[in-house]
Amino acid sequence: MASLEVSRSPRRSRRELEVRSPRQNKYSVLLPTYNERENLPLIVWLLVKSFSESGINYEIIIIDDGSPDGTRDVAEQLEKIYGSDRILLRPREKLGLGTAYIHGMKHATGNYIIIMDADLSHHPKFIPEFIRKQKEGNFDIVSGTRYKGNGGVYGWDLKRKIISDGVLPCCPGWSLLGSSDPPILASWDYSRGANFLTQILLRPGASDLTGSFRLYRKEVLEKLIEKCVSKGYVFQMEMIVRARQLNYTIGEVPISFVDRVYGESKLGGNEIVSFLKGLLTLFATT
Amino acid sequence: MLSMGGLRLSLVRFSFLLLRGAFLSFLAVTMTKLAQWLWGLAILGSTWAALTTGALGLELPLSCQEVLWPLPAYLLVSAGCYALGTVGYRVATFHDCEDAARELQSQIQEARADLARRGLRF
């Protein structure tokens, strides 16, 4: 699919096109990865399929935080298969979600940035809907939501649904499974849950606060990352809260969220405490 | 009578503290969510305190006073019921995306085959 698309629009003609219509939108997908050797080729394949079927100009920026499982090797193979103008590898040694976005954005050439998880819980088929929604309302941010319309989840038991929908995020992250991986990484892969308490306390104007499947105008994301101070679970939430504070407009698209860590719903006291701390900090400061 | 006076005093002091907290937060550049809550609580709380203690000199009918006195407790209980009801309703209507999971599984097979054909070593 992709090779067909690439051969139809060789590099030279695309450049000419860009010169002729400098306003043409380009979408940069930031994929922070850590030990995603299995999932990375699949998510990239789905992304390429989704973009080329709807004729959208795109690039995929893979930011690997030094995974020991060979994610980088797979990423290099993908770069060869799909071309280095579509797949950009920007690995680094540092860890952390906010800095991963900053790092990725430095290399992004698109005027829109899409942020998503690389673990297949976010399906790229929703991206064309995000883009349509953005154009429809000229939004600064479009956020995927599991809590509206046809949105939903797969693989959550009753307890997780209650906690996620009720008070606390669901987070069967590495740190909860007793692994020694840096807890901050758990934030983008496993922290889930819009919740009643947060809605009541922060009234953020978006229904899914900790979901991390979103589309931003590039300059908006830059501004937000500069403003945000939280780490871990609270980061995605703070982005939306600050966005509301800065009067950015937010559109929402229902998404289905297919959780791949079924049955691992454990909640650690540490995660609950750090979430509540973050929530109260936002409550008192925004 | 004495205890009523002491209660009135502590209520007034409590309202004052709330107002002061709200005002201090208000002094920040914009009103934070905390400040908004404190303002709301302070206004409601002092209205209630003024009415129940008769500080305004209003002589409310006895039936009104009987309703007014435990009103905060009633409100708290109904807020709790609302919270439980909302969460319960949302959990019950949380959409299970069986189709999305099946679709993803079949696409994963397709992707694996296509990528292997293109020479990817998994």
mmCIF file of N, CA and C in Angstrom, chain A residues 42, chain B residues 104-114:
data_model
loop_
_atom_site.group_PDB
_atom_site.id
_atom_site.type_symbol
_atom_site.label_atom_id
_atom_site.label_comp_id
_atom_site.label_asym_id
_atom_site.label_seq_id
_atom_site.Cartn_x
_atom_site.Cartn_y
_atom_site.Cartn_z
ATOM 1 N N LEU A 42 3.487 -3.296 13.898
ATOM 2 C CA LEU A 42 2.045 -3.368 13.680
ATOM 3 C C LEU A 42 1.418 -1.978 13.710
ATOM 4 N N LEU B 104 -9.059 -5.570 15.329
ATOM 5 C CA LEU B 104 -7.627 -5.384 15.541
ATOM 6 C C LEU B 104 -6.888 -6.710 15.375
ATOM 7 N N GLN B 105 -7.449 -7.776 15.938
ATOM 8 C CA GLN B 105 -6.789 -9.079 15.817
ATOM 9 C C GLN B 105 -6.615 -9.487 14.361
ATOM 10 N N SER B 106 -7.660 -9.290 13.562
ATOM 11 C CA SER B 106 -7.543 -9.714 12.159
ATOM 12 C C SER B 106 -6.560 -8.806 11.417
ATOM 13 N N GLN B 107 -6.546 -7.521 11.770
ATOM 14 C CA GLN B 107 -5.596 -6.613 11.115
ATOM 15 C C GLN B 107 -4.159 -6.924 11.504
ATOM 16 N N ILE B 108 -3.972 -7.415 12.732
ATOM 17 C CA ILE B 108 -2.631 -7.784 13.167
ATOM 18 C C ILE B 108 -2.107 -8.942 12.313
ATOM 19 N N GLN B 109 -2.990 -9.921 12.052
ATOM 20 C CA GLN B 109 -2.584 -11.037 11.179
ATOM 21 C C GLN B 109 -2.180 -10.518 9.799
ATOM 22 N N GLU B 110 -3.035 -9.638 9.274
ATOM 23 C CA GLU B 110 -2.787 -9.068 7.948
ATOM 24 C C GLU B 110 -1.461 -8.306 7.921
ATOM 25 N N ALA B 111 -1.230 -7.526 8.963
ATOM 26 C CA ALA B 111 -0.009 -6.716 9.042
ATOM 27 C C ALA B 111 1.227 -7.598 9.116
ATOM 28 N N ARG B 112 1.152 -8.663 9.925
ATOM 29 C CA ARG B 112 2.297 -9.565 10.073
ATOM 30 C C ARG B 112 2.650 -10.169 8.720
ATOM 31 N N ALA B 113 1.616 -10.638 8.010
ATOM 32 C CA ALA B 113 1.867 -11.281 6.713
ATOM 33 C C ALA B 113 2.479 -10.282 5.736
ATOM 34 N N ASP B 114 1.901 -9.080 5.678
ATOM 35 C CA ASP B 114 2.373 -8.074 4.732
ATOM 36 C C ASP B 114 3.806 -7.645 5.055
#
